[in-house]
Amino acid sequence: MKMLINVAETVVTDALRGMAAAHPELVVDVDNRVIVRRDAPVAGKVALISGGGSGHEPLHGGFVGPGMLSAACPGEVFTSPVPDQMARAAAAVDSGAGVLFIVKNYTGDVLNFDMAAELAGDEGIQVAKVLVNDDVAVTDSLYTAGRRGTGATLFVEKIAGAAADEGQPLERVEATGRQVNENSRSFGVALSACTTPAKGSPTFDLPPGELELGIGIHGEPGRERRAMMTSGEIADFSVGAILEDMSPRNPVLVLVNGMGATPLLELYGFNAEVQRVLAERGVPVARTLVGNYVTSLDMAGASVTLCQVDEELLRLWDAPVRTAGLRWGM
């Protein structure tokens, strides 16, 4: 496989060096792998920290900045960051108002963030946690006890980030993040496997005429394989799977997310089908975001995330944000 890299061993380090050069508004500690807002700590503000394996960009480092995260900790490709990274990040961004860890539900991430919370607590830092587990496709996957954390991570980081930037206290920011997660559901589809730099070949075998329904963001198996379907058929299946698990009473935020190798031409076409299904099912749409936000290296495919919102959550979603991967209103 051809990749725009030097060697597999330095992929993450090289990316962090490039990110530092492109974004002077961030402090990128390449050696310790911590990305921090340059203005942190912000007096009186709850700090938000997230992280996970590299390969999902712009998640999480691309969401560090005003309106979202205070810091992010990238691990090796598809590998959890270590507790020392999160503890170092917490020390860098804590203003005394506390720190909220936003954790995708993968076993390594959960264990390491819990250990980091203990380390931070030993230093007198108050830590709360929101666990993101929005994926309706499967339960108890290769890397997970319970449901996987996927696209709703973006919704949690944005909405809780807006609450924190308003100066809301830790318990309210945490409650907001938990509400967003509880109101969110996701479903993903793979048209091709991803390729990790270390392996240099596809991580699983997916024949040319087939697709995987319910794929995870690390290439974990989904619900089933089928012969290739049309965009409309995939939308029917994906949105249907989500609405089997939730019955929105309020309008929803819609994220049509590319898995890394799907062009916007296809994603916007897929969004048209997602919107059709929602209209047919009587689900009103408040806002829609289309693009590559929670990716899986070079996997072709897409995921759909719906988040039921009230007026307050919608107001926080619309609040200004300025990060490398998401920005509006500033």
Coordinates of N, CA, C and O in Angstrom, one line a residue, residues 171-310:
E171 N -20.2 20.3 37.5 CA -21.3 19.3 37.5 C -22.3 19.6 36.4 O -22.9 18.6 35.9
R172 N -22.5 20.8 36.0 CA -23.5 21.1 35.0 C -22.9 20.8 33.6 O -23.6 20.3 32.7
V173 N -21.6 21.0 33.4 CA -20.9 20.6 32.1 C -21.0 19.1 32.0 O -21.3 18.6 30.9
E174 N -20.7 18.4 33.1 CA -20.8 16.9 33.0 C -22.2 16.5 32.7 O -22.4 15.6 31.9
A175 N -23.2 17.1 33.4 CA -24.6 16.7 33.1 C -25.0 16.9 31.7 O -25.7 16.1 31.1
T176 N -24.5 18.0 31.1 CA -24.8 18.3 29.7 C -24.2 17.3 28.8 O -24.8 16.8 27.9
G177 N -22.9 17.0 29.1 CA -22.3 15.9 28.2 C -23.0 14.6 28.3 O -23.1 13.9 27.3
R178 N -23.4 14.2 29.5 CA -24.1 12.9 29.7 C -25.4 13.0 28.9 O -25.9 12.0 28.3
Q179 N -26.1 14.1 29.0 CA -27.4 14.2 28.3 C -27.2 14.1 26.8 O -28.0 13.4 26.1
V180 N -26.2 14.7 26.2 CA -25.9 14.6 24.8 C -25.7 13.2 24.4 O -26.2 12.7 23.4
N181 N -24.9 12.5 25.2 CA -24.6 11.1 24.9 C -25.9 10.2 25.0 O -26.1 9.4 24.1
E182 N -26.7 10.4 26.0 CA -27.9 9.7 26.1 C -28.9 9.9 25.0 O -29.7 9.1 24.7
N183 N -28.8 11.1 24.4 CA -29.7 11.5 23.4 C -29.2 11.1 22.0 O -29.9 11.5 21.0
S184 N -28.0 10.5 21.9 CA -27.4 10.3 20.6 C -27.3 8.8 20.3 O -27.1 7.9 21.1
R185 N -27.4 8.5 19.0 CA -27.2 7.1 18.4 C -26.5 7.2 17.1 O -26.7 8.1 16.3
S186 N -25.7 6.2 16.8 CA -24.9 6.1 15.6 C -25.0 4.8 14.9 O -25.2 3.7 15.6
F187 N -24.7 4.8 13.6 CA -24.5 3.5 12.9 C -23.6 3.8 11.7 O -23.8 4.8 11.0
G188 N -22.6 2.9 11.5 CA -21.6 3.0 10.5 C -21.6 1.9 9.5 O -22.0 0.8 9.8
V189 N -21.1 2.2 8.3 CA -21.0 1.3 7.2 C -19.7 1.4 6.5 O -19.2 2.5 6.3
A190 N -19.0 0.2 6.2 CA -17.7 0.2 5.5 C -17.9 -0.3 4.1 O -18.5 -1.4 3.9
L191 N -17.3 0.4 3.2 CA -17.2 -0.1 1.8 C -15.9 -0.7 1.5 O -15.7 -1.4 0.5
S192 N -14.9 -0.4 2.3 CA -13.6 -1.0 2.2 C -12.9 -1.0 3.6 O -13.3 -0.3 4.5
A193 N -11.9 -1.8 3.7 CA -11.2 -1.9 5.0 C -10.2 -0.7 5.1 O -9.8 -0.1 4.1
C194 N -9.7 -0.4 6.3 CA -8.7 0.6 6.5 C -7.3 -0.1 6.5 O -7.2 -1.4 6.7
T195 N -6.3 0.7 6.4 CA -4.9 0.1 6.4 C -4.1 0.9 7.4 O -3.9 2.1 7.3
T196 N -3.6 0.2 8.4 CA -2.7 0.8 9.4 C -1.3 0.9 8.9 O -0.9 0.0 8.2
P197 N -0.6 2.0 9.2 CA 0.8 2.1 8.7 C 1.7 0.9 9.1 O 2.5 0.5 8.4
A198 N 1.5 0.4 10.3 CA 2.3 -0.7 10.8 C 2.1 -2.0 10.0 O 3.0 -2.7 9.7
K199 N 0.9 -2.2 9.7 CA 0.5 -3.4 8.9 C 0.8 -3.3 7.4 O 1.3 -4.2 6.8
G200 N 0.4 -2.1 6.9 CA 0.7 -1.9 5.5 C -0.2 -2.6 4.5 O 0.0 -2.6 3.3
S201 N -1.3 -3.2 5.0 CA -2.2 -3.9 4.2 C -3.6 -3.8 4.9 O -3.6 -3.5 6.1
P202 N -4.7 -4.0 4.2 CA -6.0 -3.9 4.8 C -6.1 -4.7 6.1 O -5.6 -5.9 6.1
T203 N -6.8 -4.2 7.1 CA -6.9 -4.8 8.4 C -7.9 -6.0 8.4 O -7.9 -6.8 9.3
F204 N -8.8 -6.0 7.4 CA -9.7 -7.2 7.2 C -10.1 -7.3 5.8 O -9.8 -6.5 4.9
D205 N -10.6 -8.5 5.4 CA -10.9 -8.8 4.1 C -12.4 -8.5 3.8 O -13.3 -9.0 4.4
L206 N -12.6 -7.5 2.8 CA -13.9 -7.2 2.4 C -13.9 -7.3 0.9 O -13.4 -6.4 0.2
P207 N -14.5 -8.3 0.3 CA -14.5 -8.5 -1.1 C -15.1 -7.3 -1.9 O -16.0 -6.5 -1.3
P208 N -14.7 -7.1 -3.1 CA -15.1 -5.9 -3.8 C -16.6 -5.7 -4.0 O -17.1 -4.5 -3.9
G209 N -17.4 -6.7 -4.0 CA -18.8 -6.5 -4.2 C -19.6 -6.5 -2.9 O -20.9 -6.6 -3.0
E210 N -19.0 -6.4 -1.8 CA -19.7 -6.5 -0.5 C -19.4 -5.2 0.3 O -18.5 -4.5 0.1
L211 N -20.3 -5.0 1.3 CA -20.1 -4.0 2.3 C -20.4 -4.5 3.7 O -21.0 -5.6 3.8
E212 N -19.9 -3.9 4.7 CA -20.1 -4.3 6.1 C -21.0 -3.3 6.8 O -20.7 -2.1 6.9
L213 N -22.1 -3.8 7.3 CA -23.1 -2.9 8.0 C -22.8 -3.0 9.5 O -22.8 -4.0 10.1
G214 N -22.6 -1.8 10.1 CA -22.4 -1.7 11.5 C -21.0 -1.7 11.9 O -20.6 -2.1 13.1
I215 N -20.1 -1.3 11.0 CA -18.6 -1.4 11.3 C -18.3 -0.4 12.4 O -18.9 0.6 12.7
G216 N -17.2 -0.8 13.1 CA -16.6 0.1 14.1 C -15.5 1.0 13.5 O -15.0 0.8 12.4
I217 N -15.0 2.0 14.3 CA -14.1 2.9 13.8 C -12.6 2.4 13.8 O -11.7 3.1 13.4
H218 N -12.5 1.2 14.2 CA -11.2 0.5 14.2 C -11.2 -0.7 13.2 O -10.3 -1.5 13.1
G219 N -12.3 -0.8 12.4 CA -12.5 -1.9 11.6 C -13.1 -3.1 12.3 O -13.0 -4.2 11.7
E220 N -13.7 -2.9 13.4 CA -14.3 -4.1 14.1 C -15.5 -4.5 13.3 O -16.2 -3.7 12.6
P221 N -15.8 -5.8 13.4 CA -16.9 -6.3 12.6 C -18.3 -5.7 13.0 O -18.4 -5.2 14.1
G222 N -19.2 -5.7 12.0 CA -20.5 -5.1 12.3 C -21.5 -6.1 12.5 O -21.3 -7.2 13.0
R223 N -22.8 -5.8 12.0 CA -23.9 -6.8 12.2 C -23.8 -7.8 11.1 O -24.1 -9.0 11.4
E224 N -23.6 -7.4 9.9 CA -23.6 -8.4 8.8 C -22.9 -7.8 7.6 O -22.7 -6.6 7.5
R225 N -22.6 -8.8 6.6 CA -22.1 -8.4 5.3 C -23.2 -8.6 4.3 O -24.0 -9.6 4.4
R226 N -23.3 -7.7 3.3 CA -24.3 -7.9 2.2 C -23.6 -7.5 0.9 O -22.5 -6.9 0.9
A227 N -24.3 -7.9 -0.1 CA -23.8 -7.4 -1.5 C -24.0 -5.9 -1.5 O -24.9 -5.3 -0.8
M228 N -23.2 -5.2 -2.3 CA -23.2 -3.7 -2.3 C -24.6 -3.2 -2.5 O -25.4 -3.7 -3.3
M229 N -24.9 -2.1 -1.8 CA -26.2 -1.5 -1.8 C -26.1 -0.1 -2.4 O -25.0 0.5 -2.4
T230 N -27.2 0.5 -2.8 CA -27.3 1.9 -3.2 C -27.2 2.8 -2.0 O -27.4 2.3 -0.8
S231 N -26.9 4.0 -2.2 CA -26.9 5.0 -1.2 C -28.2 5.1 -0.4 O -28.3 5.2 0.8
G232 N -29.3 5.0 -1.2 CA -30.6 5.1 -0.6 C -30.9 3.9 0.3 O -31.5 4.0 1.4
E233 N -30.5 2.7 -0.2 CA -30.7 1.5 0.6 C -29.8 1.5 1.9 O -30.3 1.1 3.0
I234 N -28.6 2.0 1.8 CA -27.8 2.1 3.0 C -28.4 3.1 4.0 O -28.4 2.9 5.2
A235 N -28.9 4.2 3.5 CA -29.6 5.2 4.4 C -30.8 4.6 5.1 O -31.0 4.7 6.3
D236 N -31.6 3.8 4.3 CA -32.8 3.2 4.9 C -32.3 2.2 6.0 O -32.9 2.2 7.1
F237 N -31.3 1.4 5.8 CA -30.8 0.5 6.8 C -30.2 1.2 8.0 O -30.6 0.9 9.2
S238 N -29.3 2.2 7.8 CA -28.6 2.9 8.9 C -29.6 3.7 9.7 O -29.5 3.6 11.0
V239 N -30.4 4.5 9.1 CA -31.3 5.4 9.9 C -32.4 4.5 10.6 O -32.7 4.7 11.7
G240 N -32.8 3.4 9.9 CA -33.7 2.5 10.5 C -33.2 1.9 11.7 O -33.9 1.7 12.7
A241 N -31.9 1.4 11.7 CA -31.3 0.8 12.9 C -31.2 1.8 14.0 O -31.4 1.4 15.2
I242 N -31.0 3.1 13.7 CA -30.9 4.1 14.8 C -32.3 4.3 15.4 O -32.5 4.3 16.6
L243 N -33.3 4.5 14.5 CA -34.6 4.8 15.0 C -35.3 3.6 15.7 O -36.3 3.7 16.4
E244 N -34.8 2.4 15.4 CA -35.3 1.2 16.2 C -34.9 1.4 17.7 O -35.5 0.8 18.6
D245 N -33.8 2.1 17.9 CA -33.2 2.3 19.3 C -33.6 3.6 19.9 O -33.4 3.7 21.1
M246 N -34.1 4.5 19.2 CA -34.5 5.8 19.8 C -35.8 6.3 19.1 O -36.0 6.1 17.9
S247 N -36.6 7.0 19.8 CA -37.8 7.6 19.2 C -37.8 9.1 19.5 O -38.3 9.6 20.5
P248 N -37.2 9.9 18.7 CA -37.0 11.3 19.0 C -38.4 12.0 19.1 O -39.2 11.9 18.3
R249 N -38.5 12.8 20.2 CA -39.6 13.6 20.4 C -39.3 15.1 20.0 O -40.3 15.8 19.8
N250 N -38.1 15.4 19.9 CA -37.6 16.7 19.5 C -36.8 16.7 18.2 O -36.5 15.6 17.8
P251 N -36.5 17.8 17.6 CA -35.7 17.8 16.4 C -34.3 17.2 16.7 O -33.9 17.1 17.9
V252 N -33.6 16.8 15.7 CA -32.3 16.1 15.9 C -31.2 16.9 15.1 O -31.4 17.5 14.1
L253 N -30.0 16.8 15.7 CA -28.8 17.1 15.0 C -28.4 15.9 14.2 O -28.6 14.7 14.6
V254 N -28.0 16.1 12.9 CA -27.6 15.0 12.1 C -26.1 15.2 11.7 O -25.7 16.2 11.3
L255 N -25.3 14.1 11.9 CA -23.9 14.1 11.5 C -23.8 13.0 10.5 O -24.1 11.8 10.8
V256 N -23.5 13.3 9.2 CA -23.2 12.4 8.2 C -21.7 12.4 8.0 O -21.1 13.4 7.5
N257 N -21.0 11.4 8.5 CA -19.6 11.4 8.8 C -18.9 10.4 7.8 O -19.3 9.3 7.7
G258 N -17.9 10.9 7.1 CA -17.1 10.1 6.3 C -16.0 9.3 7.1 O -15.5 9.8 8.1
M259 N -15.7 8.1 6.7 CA -14.7 7.3 7.5 C -13.3 7.5 7.0 O -12.4 6.8 7.6
G260 N -13.1 8.5 6.1 CA -11.7 8.8 5.8 C -11.4 8.9 4.3 O -10.6 9.7 3.8
A261 N -12.0 8.0 3.6 CA -11.7 7.8 2.1 C -12.9 8.1 1.2 O -12.9 7.8 0.0
T262 N -14.0 8.6 1.8 CA -15.2 8.8 1.0 C -15.3 10.3 0.7 O -15.3 11.1 1.6
P263 N -15.3 10.6 -0.6 CA -15.4 12.0 -1.0 C -16.7 12.7 -0.7 O -17.7 12.1 -0.5
L264 N -16.6 14.0 -0.6 CA -17.8 14.8 -0.2 C -18.9 14.7 -1.2 O -20.1 14.7 -0.9
L265 N -18.6 14.5 -2.5 CA -19.6 14.2 -3.5 C -20.5 13.1 -3.1 O -21.7 13.2 -3.2
E266 N -19.9 12.0 -2.6 CA -20.7 10.9 -2.1 C -21.4 11.1 -0.8 O -22.5 10.7 -0.6
L267 N -20.7 11.8 0.1 CA -21.3 12.1 1.4 C -22.5 13.0 1.3 O -23.5 12.8 2.0
Y268 N -22.4 14.0 0.5 CA -23.6 14.9 0.3 C -24.8 14.1 -0.3 O -25.9 14.3 0.0
G269 N -24.4 13.2 -1.3 CA -25.5 12.4 -1.9 C -26.1 11.5 -0.8 O -27.3 11.3 -0.8
F270 N -25.3 10.9 0.0 CA -25.8 10.1 1.1 C -26.6 10.9 2.1 O -27.6 10.4 2.5
N271 N -26.2 12.1 2.3 CA -27.0 13.0 3.2 C -28.4 13.2 2.7 O -29.3 13.2 3.4
A272 N -28.5 13.4 1.4 CA -29.8 13.6 0.8 C -30.7 12.4 1.1 O -31.9 12.6 1.4
E273 N -30.1 11.2 1.0 CA -30.9 10.0 1.3 C -31.3 9.9 2.8 O -32.4 9.5 3.2
V274 N -30.3 10.3 3.7 CA -30.6 10.3 5.1 C -31.7 11.2 5.4 O -32.6 10.9 6.2
Q275 N -31.7 12.4 4.8 CA -32.7 13.4 5.1 C -34.1 12.9 4.6 O -35.1 13.1 5.2
R276 N -34.0 12.2 3.4 CA -35.3 11.6 2.9 C -35.9 10.6 3.9 O -37.1 10.7 4.2
V277 N -35.1 9.7 4.5 CA -35.6 8.7 5.4 C -36.1 9.4 6.6 O -37.2 9.1 7.1
L278 N -35.4 10.4 7.2 CA -35.9 11.1 8.3 C -37.2 11.8 8.1 O -38.1 11.8 8.9
A279 N -37.4 12.4 6.9 CA -38.6 13.1 6.5 C -39.8 12.0 6.5 O -40.9 12.3 6.9
E280 N -39.5 10.9 5.8 CA -40.5 9.8 5.7 C -40.9 9.3 7.1 O -42.1 8.9 7.3
R281 N -40.0 9.3 8.1 CA -40.3 8.8 9.4 C -40.8 9.9 10.3 O -41.0 9.7 11.5
G282 N -40.9 11.1 9.8 CA -41.5 12.2 10.6 C -40.5 12.8 11.6 O -41.0 13.3 12.7
V283 N -39.2 12.7 11.4 CA -38.2 13.2 12.4 C -37.7 14.6 11.9 O -37.1 14.6 10.8
P284 N -38.0 15.7 12.6 CA -37.6 17.0 12.2 C -36.1 17.1 12.4 O -35.5 16.6 13.4
V285 N -35.4 17.8 11.5 CA -33.9 18.0 11.6 C -33.7 19.5 11.9 O -34.1 20.4 11.3
A286 N -32.9 19.7 13.0 CA -32.5 21.0 13.4 C -31.3 21.5 12.7 O -31.2 22.7 12.3
R287 N -30.2 20.7 12.7 CA -29.0 21.1 12.0 C -28.3 19.8 11.4 O -28.6 18.7 11.9
T288 N -27.5 20.1 10.4 CA -26.9 18.9 9.7 C -25.4 19.3 9.5 O -25.1 20.4 9.1
L289 N -24.5 18.3 9.8 CA -23.1 18.5 9.5 C -22.6 17.3 8.7 O -22.9 16.2 9.0
V290 N -21.9 17.6 7.6 CA -21.5 16.6 6.6 C -20.0 16.7 6.4 O -19.5 17.8 6.2
G291 N -19.2 15.7 6.6 CA -17.8 15.7 6.3 C -17.1 14.6 7.1 O -17.7 13.7 7.7
N292 N -15.8 14.6 7.0 CA -14.9 13.6 7.6 C -14.5 14.2 9.0 O -13.7 15.1 9.1
Y293 N -15.1 13.6 10.1 CA -14.8 14.2 11.4 C -14.4 13.1 12.4 O -13.5 13.3 13.2
V294 N -14.9 11.9 12.3 CA -14.5 10.8 13.2 C -14.2 9.6 12.2 O -15.0 8.8 11.8
T295 N -12.9 9.6 11.8 CA -12.5 8.7 10.7 C -11.8 7.5 11.1 O -11.6 7.2 12.3
S296 N -11.5 6.6 10.2 CA -10.8 5.4 10.4 C -9.8 5.2 9.3 O -9.9 4.4 8.4
L297 N -8.7 6.1 9.4 CA -7.7 6.1 8.5 C -8.2 6.3 7.1 O -8.9 7.3 6.8
D298 N -8.0 5.2 6.2 CA -8.4 5.4 4.8 C -9.6 4.5 4.5 O -9.8 4.1 3.3
M299 N -10.4 4.2 5.5 CA -11.6 3.4 5.2 C -12.6 4.2 4.4 O -12.8 5.3 4.6
A300 N -13.2 3.5 3.4 CA -14.3 4.1 2.6 C -15.6 3.7 3.3 O -15.7 2.5 3.7
G301 N -16.5 4.6 3.5 CA -17.7 4.4 4.1 C -18.2 5.6 4.8 O -17.7 6.7 4.7
A302 N -19.2 5.4 5.6 CA -19.8 6.6 6.3 C -20.6 6.1 7.6 O -20.9 4.9 7.7
S303 N -20.8 7.0 8.5 CA -21.7 6.8 9.6 C -22.7 7.9 9.7 O -22.5 9.0 9.3
V304 N -23.8 7.5 10.4 CA -24.8 8.5 10.7 C -25.0 8.6 12.2 O -25.0 7.6 12.9
T305 N -25.0 9.8 12.7 CA -25.3 10.0 14.1 C -26.4 11.0 14.3 O -26.5 12.1 13.6
L306 N -27.4 10.7 15.1 CA -28.5 11.6 15.4 C -28.5 11.9 16.9 O -28.2 11.0 17.7
C307 N -28.7 13.2 17.2 CA -28.8 13.6 18.6 C -30.0 14.4 18.8 O -30.2 15.5 18.1
Q308 N -30.9 14.0 19.6 CA -32.1 14.7 19.9 C -31.8 15.9 20.8 O -31.1 15.8 21.8
V309 N -32.3 17.1 20.4 CA -31.9 18.3 21.1 C -33.1 19.1 21.5 O -34.1 19.1 20.8
D310 N -33.0 19.8 22.7 CA -34.0 20.8 23.1 C -33.4 22.2 22.7 O -32.3 22.3 22.1

